[in-house]
Amino acid sequence: MALLKKSKTALPAILAITLIALAIVGFSYAHWYENLWLTGEVKTGNLCARFWGIVTRTDTGKDWTCDEGFNNVRQINKDIGSSNAYFIDTNKDGCNDTLVVELNNVYPCYYEHMAFWIHNCGTIPWKIVRVNFTTPYETKSITKPSYLTLDLNGDKKADIELYWGNNFGQQVDPCGRVDISFDIHVLQPCPENTKLKFTATIIMVNWNE
Ligand SMILES: [Ca+2]
Ligand SMILES: [Ca+2]
């Protein structure tokens, strides 16, 4: 009887211990999950990139020209063409994401070089993976340093060639920034007396090493 009585009292005790144990496990699990969540937040962090400062241009007066393939870049004694470049916020998130380039009264062989900075304003490193070039008539993407041509007036003939170089795949840490530059060479089919325009959008991904 004593044994039976003991076992009868032991069962609820075991259940109670089990329940407490489960409660402790549940409690711990909840805490662990919360910690994981917090850790997860830190790890996913805030991916932020923004253009920094201004776009510098080589043509600030007398024009520059070059030959095919950006060879023989030289300044000439005339100021006919000009360029303009500025940043816009296409998705209205308060952060400029796209570069607009305008070419005014340019002509075949006109050369321009532009440079700007992109700043890591977030909490995690990123790298540039793609640049999309858009005209009203076509979009082209590059994922590595590349030459490309763009049709800016819709006649299916390329009006400019571009060379976009550095910084693909380079890790940029929070608060860091990268200097990006590209060349423009106006080609023979370029229309006369026209303002030509294209945009470049830069796409980053988070990059944790
Ligand atoms: Ca000029
Ligand atoms: Ca064209």
Coordinates of N, CA and C and ligand atoms in Angstrom, one line a residue, residues 59 61-63 79-82, ligand 1:
D59 N 33.7 68.1 -69.3 CA 33.4 69.2 -70.2 C 32.7 70.3 -69.3
G61 N 33.5 73.6 -70.3 CA 33.7 74.7 -71.2 C 34.1 74.2 -72.6
K62 N 35.3 74.4 -73.0 CA 35.7 73.9 -74.3 C 35.6 72.4 -74.3
D63 N 35.1 71.9 -75.5 CA 34.8 70.5 -75.6 C 36.0 69.5 -75.7
D79 N 33.6 75.5 -77.9 CA 32.6 75.0 -76.9 C 31.3 75.0 -77.6
I80 N 30.9 73.8 -78.1 CA 29.7 73.6 -78.8 C 28.7 72.8 -78.0
G81 N 29.2 71.6 -77.6 CA 28.3 70.7 -76.8 C 28.5 70.9 -75.3
S82 N 27.5 70.3 -74.6 CA 27.6 70.4 -73.1 C 26.9 69.2 -72.6
Ligands
CA1 CA 31.4 72.2 -73.8

